[in-house]
Coordinates of C-alpha atoms and ligand atoms in Angstrom, one line a residue:
X1 CA 144.5 114.3 -21.8
X2 CA 145.9 111.1 -23.2
X3 CA 149.0 109.5 -21.8
X4 CA 152.4 110.6 -23.1
X5 CA 154.8 107.8 -24.1
X6 CA 157.8 107.3 -21.9
X7 CA 161.2 106.6 -23.6
X8 CA 162.2 102.9 -23.5
X9 CA 165.5 103.8 -21.9
X10 CA 163.7 105.4 -19.0
X11 CA 161.5 102.3 -18.6
X12 CA 164.6 100.2 -18.5
X13 CA 166.2 102.4 -15.8
X14 CA 163.0 102.2 -13.7
X15 CA 162.9 98.4 -14.1
X16 CA 166.5 98.1 -12.9
X17 CA 165.5 100.0 -9.7
X18 CA 162.2 98.4 -8.7
X19 CA 162.2 95.2 -10.8
X20 CA 160.3 94.7 -14.1
X21 CA 157.2 93.4 -12.3
X22 CA 156.8 96.8 -10.7
X23 CA 156.9 98.9 -13.8
X24 CA 153.5 98.7 -15.4
X25 CA 152.5 100.0 -18.8
X26 CA 149.9 97.6 -20.1
X27 CA 146.7 99.8 -20.4
X28 CA 144.5 97.0 -19.1
X29 CA 146.5 96.9 -15.9
X30 CA 147.2 100.6 -15.5
X31 CA 143.5 101.6 -16.1
X32 CA 142.7 100.6 -12.5
X33 CA 145.2 103.2 -11.2
X34 CA 143.7 105.9 -13.5
X35 CA 140.1 106.0 -12.1
X36 CA 139.1 107.2 -8.7
X37 CA 136.9 105.6 -6.1
X38 CA 133.8 107.6 -7.1
X39 CA 134.2 106.9 -10.8
X40 CA 133.8 110.7 -11.4
X41 CA 137.5 111.2 -12.2
X42 CA 139.1 109.1 -14.9
X43 CA 142.2 109.6 -16.9
X44 CA 145.0 107.5 -18.4
X45 CA 148.7 106.9 -17.7
X46 CA 151.7 105.6 -19.7
X47 CA 153.3 104.2 -16.5
X48 CA 152.7 103.0 -13.0
X49 CA 155.8 102.5 -10.9
X50 CA 155.6 100.5 -7.6
X51 CA 158.7 101.2 -5.5
X52 CA 159.3 98.9 -2.5
X53 CA 161.1 101.3 -0.1
X54 CA 162.4 104.9 0.4
X55 CA 165.7 104.3 -1.5
X56 CA 163.8 102.9 -4.5
X57 CA 161.3 105.8 -4.4
X58 CA 164.2 108.3 -4.3
X59 CA 166.0 106.6 -7.2
X60 CA 162.7 106.4 -9.3
X61 CA 162.1 110.1 -8.7
X62 CA 165.7 110.8 -9.8
X63 CA 165.0 109.1 -13.1
X64 CA 161.6 110.6 -13.7
X65 CA 162.9 114.1 -12.8
X66 CA 165.7 113.8 -15.3
X67 CA 163.2 112.7 -17.9
X68 CA 160.8 115.6 -17.0
X69 CA 158.0 113.1 -16.3
X70 CA 155.2 114.5 -14.1
X71 CA 154.0 112.2 -11.3
X72 CA 150.8 111.5 -9.3
X73 CA 151.6 109.8 -6.0
X74 CA 148.9 107.3 -5.1
X75 CA 148.2 105.3 -1.9
X76 CA 144.9 103.5 -1.5
X77 CA 143.2 105.6 -4.2
X78 CA 140.2 106.3 -1.9
X79 CA 140.6 110.1 -2.2
X80 CA 137.3 111.9 -3.1
X81 CA 138.5 115.0 -4.8
X82 CA 140.2 113.7 -8.0
X83 CA 143.8 114.2 -6.6
X84 CA 145.0 110.6 -6.7
X85 CA 144.5 109.8 -10.4
X86 CA 146.4 110.9 -13.6
X87 CA 144.0 113.2 -15.3
X88 CA 146.6 114.8 -17.6
X89 CA 148.6 111.8 -18.6
X90 CA 151.0 111.8 -15.6
X91 CA 152.9 108.7 -14.4
X92 CA 151.5 107.1 -11.2
X93 CA 153.8 106.4 -8.3
X94 CA 152.0 103.7 -6.3
X95 CA 153.2 103.7 -2.7
X96 CA 151.3 100.6 -1.5
X97 CA 154.4 98.4 -1.4
X98 CA 155.9 100.5 1.4
X99 CA 154.0 98.5 3.9
X100 CA 156.5 97.9 6.7
X101 CA 155.2 98.3 10.3
X102 CA 158.1 98.9 12.7
X103 CA 157.8 97.8 16.3
X104 CA 155.5 99.9 18.5
X105 CA 157.5 102.2 20.8
X106 CA 155.5 101.7 23.9
X107 CA 157.6 104.1 26.0
X108 CA 156.8 106.9 23.7
X109 CA 153.4 105.7 22.6
X110 CA 154.5 106.1 19.0
X111 CA 155.0 103.9 15.9
X112 CA 156.8 104.4 12.5
X113 CA 154.9 103.0 9.5
X114 CA 155.6 102.8 5.8
X115 CA 153.4 105.1 3.7
X116 CA 151.6 102.2 2.1
X117 CA 150.4 100.6 5.4
X118 CA 146.6 100.6 5.4
X119 CA 144.7 102.1 8.3
X120 CA 143.3 98.7 9.2
X121 CA 146.8 97.1 9.3
X122 CA 148.0 100.1 11.3
X123 CA 145.2 99.7 13.8
X124 CA 145.8 95.9 14.1
X125 CA 149.6 96.4 14.5
X126 CA 149.3 98.8 17.5
X127 CA 146.3 97.2 19.2
X128 CA 148.3 94.6 21.2
X129 CA 150.1 97.4 22.9
X130 CA 146.8 98.8 24.2
X131 CA 147.2 101.8 21.9
X132 CA 145.1 103.2 19.0
X133 CA 145.6 105.3 15.9
X134 CA 143.9 108.7 16.5
X135 CA 142.2 108.9 13.1
X136 CA 139.5 106.4 12.0
X137 CA 137.5 106.4 8.8
X138 CA 135.2 104.1 6.8
X139 CA 137.8 103.6 4.0
X140 CA 140.2 102.0 6.6
X141 CA 140.8 98.8 4.6
X142 CA 142.3 100.6 1.6
X143 CA 143.3 104.1 2.8
X144 CA 147.1 104.3 3.5
X145 CA 149.0 106.2 6.1
X146 CA 150.8 108.2 3.5
X147 CA 147.6 109.2 1.7
X148 CA 146.0 110.0 5.0
X149 CA 148.8 112.4 5.9
X150 CA 148.9 113.8 2.4
X151 CA 145.2 114.7 2.7
X152 CA 145.3 115.5 6.4
X153 CA 142.4 113.0 6.7
X154 CA 139.8 113.7 9.4
X155 CA 137.2 110.9 10.0
X156 CA 135.1 110.2 13.1
X157 CA 137.4 110.9 16.0
X158 CA 138.7 114.4 15.2
X159 CA 136.7 115.9 18.1
X160 CA 138.8 113.8 20.5
X161 CA 142.3 113.5 18.9
X162 CA 142.4 116.0 16.0
X163 CA 143.0 115.2 12.3
X164 CA 146.0 113.4 10.8
X165 CA 148.4 116.3 11.0
X166 CA 147.9 116.2 14.8
X167 CA 149.1 112.6 14.8
X168 CA 152.3 113.1 12.9
X169 CA 155.5 113.4 15.1
X170 CA 158.0 112.5 12.4
X171 CA 158.1 112.2 8.6
X172 CA 160.3 110.9 5.8
X173 CA 159.7 112.0 2.3
X174 CA 161.3 112.1 -1.2
X175 CA 161.4 115.5 -2.9
X176 CA 160.8 116.0 -6.6
X177 CA 164.5 115.8 -7.4
X178 CA 165.0 112.5 -5.5
X179 CA 166.4 114.0 -2.3
X180 CA 165.3 112.2 0.9
X181 CA 164.3 114.3 3.9
X182 CA 164.0 112.3 7.1
X183 CA 163.1 113.4 10.6
X184 CA 161.6 110.5 12.5
X185 CA 162.9 110.8 16.1
X186 CA 159.4 111.7 17.3
X187 CA 160.6 114.1 20.1
X188 CA 157.6 115.7 21.6
X189 CA 159.5 119.0 21.9
X190 CA 161.7 119.8 19.0
X191 CA 162.0 123.4 17.9
X192 CA 164.7 123.1 15.4
X193 CA 163.2 124.9 12.5
X194 CA 160.4 124.3 10.0
X195 CA 158.1 121.4 10.7
X196 CA 158.1 119.4 7.4
X197 CA 155.6 116.9 8.8
X198 CA 153.0 119.7 9.2
X199 CA 153.8 121.1 5.8
X200 CA 153.4 117.8 4.0
X201 CA 150.2 117.1 5.9
X202 CA 147.5 118.3 3.6
X203 CA 149.9 119.0 0.7
X204 CA 148.1 116.4 -1.4
X205 CA 151.2 115.0 -3.1
X206 CA 152.3 118.4 -4.4
X207 CA 155.4 119.0 -2.2
X208 CA 157.0 115.6 -1.6
X209 CA 156.3 111.8 -1.6
X210 CA 155.8 110.6 1.9
X211 CA 157.6 107.3 2.5
X212 CA 157.5 106.8 6.3
X213 CA 155.5 108.4 9.0
X214 CA 155.9 108.4 12.8
X215 CA 152.6 108.6 14.5
X216 CA 151.5 109.6 18.0
X217 CA 149.3 106.8 19.5
X218 CA 146.5 107.1 22.1
X219 CA 145.5 104.8 25.0
X220 CA 142.7 102.5 23.7
X221 CA 139.4 103.3 25.3
X222 CA 137.8 99.8 25.3
X223 CA 134.4 100.5 26.9
X224 CA 131.9 101.9 24.5
X225 CA 128.4 103.2 24.4
X226 CA 126.7 104.2 21.2
X227 CA 123.4 106.0 20.7
X228 CA 121.3 106.6 17.6
X229 CA 119.3 109.7 18.3
X230 CA 116.3 110.9 16.3
X231 CA 115.3 114.5 15.8
X232 CA 112.4 116.2 14.1
X233 CA 114.6 118.7 12.3
X234 CA 118.2 119.3 11.3
X235 CA 118.3 122.4 13.5
X236 CA 117.3 120.3 16.5
X237 CA 120.1 117.8 15.7
X238 CA 122.6 120.7 15.5
X239 CA 121.5 122.1 18.9
X240 CA 121.7 118.6 20.4
X241 CA 125.2 118.0 19.0
X242 CA 126.4 121.2 20.6
X243 CA 124.9 120.2 24.0
X244 CA 126.5 116.7 23.8
X245 CA 129.9 118.2 23.0
X246 CA 129.6 120.3 26.1
X247 CA 128.3 117.6 28.5
X248 CA 130.0 114.3 27.5
X249 CA 133.7 114.3 28.5
X250 CA 134.2 110.8 27.0
X251 CA 132.6 111.8 23.7
X252 CA 134.5 109.8 20.9
X253 CA 132.4 110.4 17.8
X254 CA 129.4 112.6 17.0
X255 CA 128.1 112.0 13.5
X256 CA 124.9 113.0 11.6
X257 CA 122.7 111.6 8.9
X258 CA 120.0 113.9 7.5
X259 CA 116.7 112.7 6.1
X260 CA 117.5 112.1 2.4
X261 CA 120.8 110.3 3.2
X262 CA 119.1 108.2 5.9
X263 CA 116.3 107.1 3.4
X264 CA 119.0 106.1 0.9
X265 CA 121.2 104.2 3.3
X266 CA 118.2 102.4 4.9
X267 CA 117.1 101.3 1.5
X268 CA 120.6 100.2 0.6
X269 CA 120.9 98.2 3.9
X270 CA 117.3 96.9 3.7
X271 CA 116.7 98.0 7.3
X272 CA 114.8 101.0 8.6
X273 CA 116.3 103.0 11.5
X274 CA 115.2 101.7 14.9
X275 CA 114.2 105.2 16.0
X276 CA 112.7 108.2 14.2
X277 CA 110.5 108.5 11.1
X278 CA 111.8 108.9 7.6
X279 CA 110.5 111.9 5.7
X280 CA 109.7 115.6 6.5
X281 CA 113.2 116.7 7.2
X282 CA 114.1 114.5 10.2
X283 CA 117.7 114.0 11.3
X284 CA 119.7 111.5 13.3
X285 CA 122.9 111.6 15.4
X286 CA 125.2 108.8 16.1
X287 CA 126.9 109.6 19.4
X288 CA 129.6 107.4 20.8
X289 CA 131.3 107.6 24.2
X290 CA 134.5 105.6 24.9
X291 CA 136.5 105.3 28.1
X292 CA 138.5 102.9 30.4
X293 CA 135.3 102.2 32.4
X294 CA 131.7 101.9 31.1
X295 CA 130.7 105.4 29.8
X296 CA 127.0 104.4 29.3
X297 CA 125.8 106.3 32.4
X298 CA 127.5 109.5 31.3
X299 CA 126.1 109.2 27.8
X300 CA 122.7 108.2 29.0
X301 CA 122.5 111.2 31.4
X302 CA 123.5 113.6 28.7
X303 CA 120.9 112.2 26.3
X304 CA 118.2 112.5 29.0
X305 CA 119.1 116.2 29.3
X306 CA 118.3 116.7 25.6
X307 CA 114.6 116.7 26.7
X308 CA 112.3 118.3 24.1
X309 CA 114.8 118.2 21.3
X310 CA 114.9 114.5 21.1
X311 CA 112.2 112.3 19.5
X312 CA 113.6 108.9 20.5
X313 CA 116.9 107.2 21.2
X314 CA 118.4 103.7 20.8
X315 CA 121.5 102.8 22.9
X316 CA 123.8 99.9 22.3
X317 CA 126.7 98.6 24.3
X318 CA 127.9 95.3 22.8
X319 CA 129.9 95.4 19.6
X320 CA 127.3 93.7 17.3
X321 CA 124.5 96.1 18.4
X322 CA 126.7 99.1 18.2
X323 CA 127.8 98.1 14.7
X324 CA 124.1 97.9 13.7
X325 CA 123.6 101.5 14.7
X326 CA 126.9 102.6 13.1
X327 CA 125.8 101.0 9.8
X328 CA 123.3 103.8 9.2
X329 CA 126.3 106.3 9.2
X330 CA 129.2 104.3 7.9
X331 CA 127.5 103.0 4.8
X332 CA 126.1 106.3 3.5
X333 CA 129.0 106.9 1.1
X334 CA 128.7 103.3 -0.3
X335 CA 124.9 103.7 -0.6
X336 CA 125.4 106.9 -2.6
X337 CA 128.0 105.3 -4.8
X338 CA 125.6 102.4 -5.5
X339 CA 122.9 105.0 -6.6
X340 CA 125.1 107.0 -9.0
X341 CA 128.0 109.4 -9.4
X342 CA 127.6 112.2 -6.9
X343 CA 129.3 115.6 -6.6
X344 CA 130.9 115.6 -3.1
X345 CA 131.1 118.9 -1.3
X346 CA 132.8 118.4 2.0
X347 CA 132.5 121.6 4.0
X348 CA 132.8 123.0 7.6
X349 CA 130.6 125.8 9.0
X350 CA 131.1 127.9 12.0
X351 CA 128.9 126.6 14.9
X352 CA 126.7 129.7 14.8
X353 CA 125.8 129.2 11.1
X354 CA 125.6 125.4 11.0
X355 CA 121.8 125.1 11.4
X356 CA 121.2 127.9 8.8
X357 CA 123.4 125.9 6.4
X358 CA 121.8 122.5 6.9
X359 CA 118.3 124.1 6.5
X360 CA 119.3 126.3 3.5
X361 CA 121.6 124.3 1.3
X362 CA 118.9 122.3 -0.5
X363 CA 117.3 125.5 -1.8
X364 CA 120.7 126.8 -2.9
X365 CA 121.2 123.5 -4.9
X366 CA 117.8 123.4 -6.4
X367 CA 118.0 127.0 -7.5
X368 CA 120.7 126.0 -10.0
X369 CA 119.5 122.4 -10.7
X370 CA 115.9 121.8 -9.8
X371 CA 116.3 118.0 -10.4
X372 CA 119.3 117.6 -8.2
X373 CA 119.0 115.4 -5.1
X374 CA 121.0 116.7 -2.0
X375 CA 122.1 114.1 0.5
X376 CA 123.5 115.5 3.8
X377 CA 125.5 113.7 6.5
X378 CA 128.9 114.1 8.2
X379 CA 130.9 114.8 11.3
X380 CA 128.5 117.2 13.0
X381 CA 130.6 117.4 16.1
X382 CA 133.3 119.1 14.0
X383 CA 130.8 121.3 12.1
X384 CA 131.7 119.2 9.1
X385 CA 128.8 118.5 6.6
X386 CA 129.2 116.2 3.6
X387 CA 126.8 117.5 1.0
X388 CA 126.5 114.9 -1.7
X389 CA 124.5 115.8 -4.8
X390 CA 123.1 113.3 -7.3
X391 CA 121.4 114.1 -10.6
X392 CA 118.3 112.4 -12.0
X393 CA 118.7 108.6 -12.2
X394 CA 122.1 108.7 -10.5
X395 CA 123.7 111.0 -13.2
X396 CA 126.0 113.8 -12.2
X397 CA 124.1 117.0 -11.2
X398 CA 124.8 120.3 -13.1
X399 CA 128.4 121.5 -12.6
X400 CA 127.0 124.8 -11.3
X401 CA 125.9 123.1 -8.1
X402 CA 129.5 122.9 -6.8
X403 CA 130.1 126.6 -7.2
X404 CA 126.7 127.5 -5.7
X405 CA 127.2 125.4 -2.6
X406 CA 130.8 126.5 -2.1
X407 CA 130.0 130.2 -2.5
X408 CA 127.2 129.8 0.1
X409 CA 129.7 128.1 2.5
X410 CA 132.2 130.9 2.1
X411 CA 129.4 133.6 2.6
X412 CA 128.6 131.9 5.9
X413 CA 132.3 132.0 6.9
X414 CA 133.0 128.2 6.4
X415 CA 135.7 126.2 4.7
X416 CA 135.1 124.7 1.2
X417 CA 137.1 121.6 2.2
X418 CA 136.9 120.2 5.7
X419 CA 138.9 117.0 5.3
X420 CA 139.0 115.7 1.8
X421 CA 141.3 118.4 0.3
X422 CA 141.1 120.5 -2.9
X423 CA 142.4 117.9 -5.4
X424 CA 141.3 118.8 -8.9
X425 CA 137.6 119.0 -7.9
X426 CA 137.8 122.3 -6.0
X427 CA 140.8 124.0 -7.7
X428 CA 138.8 126.8 -9.2
X429 CA 137.1 127.7 -5.8
X430 CA 140.2 127.8 -3.6
X431 CA 140.2 131.6 -3.8
X432 CA 136.9 131.6 -1.8
X433 CA 138.9 130.6 1.3
X434 CA 142.5 131.8 0.5
X435 CA 143.7 135.3 -0.2
X436 CA 145.9 136.3 -3.1
X437 CA 148.8 136.7 -0.6
X438 CA 148.2 133.2 0.8
X439 CA 148.1 131.7 -2.7
X440 CA 151.3 133.5 -3.6
X441 CA 153.0 132.0 -0.5
X442 CA 151.7 128.6 -1.5
X443 CA 153.2 129.0 -5.0
X444 CA 156.5 130.1 -3.5
X445 CA 156.7 127.0 -1.3
X446 CA 155.8 124.8 -4.3
X447 CA 158.4 126.3 -6.5
X448 CA 161.1 126.0 -3.8
X449 CA 160.5 122.3 -3.3
X450 CA 159.4 121.3 -6.8
X451 CA 160.8 123.9 -9.2
X452 CA 160.0 121.8 -12.3
X453 CA 156.4 121.3 -11.2
X454 CA 156.6 117.5 -11.4
X455 CA 154.6 116.4 -8.3
X456 CA 150.8 116.4 -8.8
X457 CA 151.0 119.5 -11.1
X458 CA 147.3 119.8 -11.5
X459 CA 146.2 119.4 -7.9
X460 CA 145.6 121.9 -5.1
X461 CA 147.3 125.0 -6.6
X462 CA 145.4 127.0 -9.2
Ligands
FAD501 P1 144.9 108.4 -2.2 O1 143.5 108.5 -2.5 O2 145.7 107.4 -3.0 O3 145.6 109.9 -2.5 C1 145.0 111.0 -1.9 C2 145.9 112.2 -2.1 O4 147.2 112.0 -1.4 C3 146.3 112.4 -3.6 O5 146.5 113.8 -3.8 C4 147.7 111.7 -3.7 O6 148.5 112.2 -4.7 C5 148.3 111.9 -2.3 N1 149.1 110.8 -1.8 C6 148.8 109.5 -1.6 N2 149.8 108.9 -1.1 C7 150.8 109.8 -1.0 C8 152.2 109.7 -0.5 N3 152.7 108.6 0.0 N4 152.9 110.8 -0.5 C9 152.4 112.0 -1.0 N5 151.2 112.1 -1.5 C10 150.4 111.0 -1.4 N6 138.4 111.1 4.3 C11 138.4 111.8 5.5 O7 139.1 112.7 5.7 N7 137.5 111.4 6.4 C12 136.6 110.4 6.3 O8 135.8 110.1 7.1 C13 136.7 109.6 5.0 N8 135.9 108.6 4.8 C14 135.9 107.9 3.6 C15 135.0 106.9 3.4 C16 135.0 106.2 2.2 C17 134.1 105.1 2.0 C18 135.9 106.6 1.2 C19 136.0 105.9 -0.2 C20 136.8 107.7 1.4 C21 136.8 108.4 2.6 N9 137.7 109.4 2.9 C22 137.6 110.1 4.1 C23 138.6 109.9 1.8 C24 139.9 109.1 1.8 O9 139.8 107.9 2.4 C25 141.0 109.9 2.5 O10 141.3 111.1 1.8 C26 142.3 109.1 2.6 O11 143.2 109.9 3.4 C27 143.0 108.9 1.3 O12 144.1 107.9 1.5 P2 144.6 107.1 0.3 O13 145.8 106.2 0.7 O14 143.5 106.3 -0.4 O15 145.1 108.2 -0.7
2HG502 C1 132.6 110.1 5.4 O1 132.7 110.9 6.4 C2 133.6 110.4 4.3 O2 131.9 109.2 5.4 C3 133.0 110.3 2.9 O3 134.4 111.5 4.5 C4 132.1 111.5 2.7 O4 131.1 110.4 0.8 C5 131.4 111.5 1.3 O5 131.1 112.6 0.9
ZN503 ZN1 134.0 112.5 6.4

């Protein structure tokens, strides 16, 4: 849908609040806010507003609500489900200028951050206190704290610290009518009613605009050991992942790259993996242990116990060598993007059905699009597989691929969105995981907080 013009009086009011430099309407400038990271989702917008703090955000929402202008909140625009861009001519509320990092509360191991702080900046800000943010992901340089809460982002350390919702101990947000709700004390025990932080986590910008977040922090585990483990089959890698989860107390990350994705990322990096052989359905795990003292013996002993499952292993202890092993996992998304515009199906399977899924999903895909190229990787320690699918020459695959994979996931008892959210990409399949009664409850919550339907009106809720 093309962008709807906004009345000049509204533009003037907004400029009075945030300053004229932060009200953007030139299509050449706003275009960058209207296309997502994957380039699959592109729209247009009449207006991008860039507030600088909570008060400005509230005042802007007051003006936009009075003018009945629908809004897409946007952080780093690294979301992968088409939820962060205006696909129906909405205005964009860019939150990146809310980038204040308040002093770390070392007594409580907590910090309050502006919604626009990037993950890299958050990590750097808390590091000097010997503390770390519990969620880490490859888009760290652009992804913002507000966007990560709004999507309940997962990443590589969920098996140790949980996803973003588990890090939130306080939240401040602006509701659709411009009201500010703020609960940032961060008390560990606080049973005084509904937990708005939990509700806003995973709400994908549909219930409120997050302006500040208080995060729980974790003691940094400075000693690391990283292993790249090669397996003959995906099923062997799945069995090994379960064994490592049971035996390595200091397990910090347990990631997988399956054959096709490993071939692509190796080509992209111009380096072949140091262990294992490409082709014939092989699979790799990246297992990282982290502790106060050197965890390499613990990881090494657990790897040795994998016995017959394992083809070969490379272990790295120093940062440079560890990074070289991580590159085969961290660069997969970038390698796929360089090859074309994929459909991204981010799913979780119950442990008992995981191997069946990794073995079976390629046939499910090829049954609806025989030219499609499935590329599998993900956070295997959480049962989370990223199924990316490219069409011939990097084109998009048939649209039916999405439905086929997501129905298969639901049949096996899995979730159609592990960590990226529903956005616009999976709207029509939400019913596969959520009952009519649940969807009615979602709708009631939405109407209570945003009766005019102004916040991300085309995202998450069918
Ligand atoms: P955006 O993309 O700007 O927005 C995402 C959603 O949140 C939208 O619906 C938007 O409307 C809403 N939103 C944004 N800011 C606010 C706010 N302040 N208030 C209310 N709503 C808001 N995700 C994972 O979970 N795990 C990964 O491992 C992972 N790795 C990635 C690797 C790469 C290379 C890339 C490109 C992406 C990856 N992602 C991953 C996806 C993405 O980084 C996350 O979803 C991230 O949380 C999005 O943050 P953002 O600031 O970019 O949000
Ligand atoms: C990751 O784990 C991200 O690397 C991106 O969640 C996944 O590109 C994807 O599908
Ligand atoms: Zn992921």
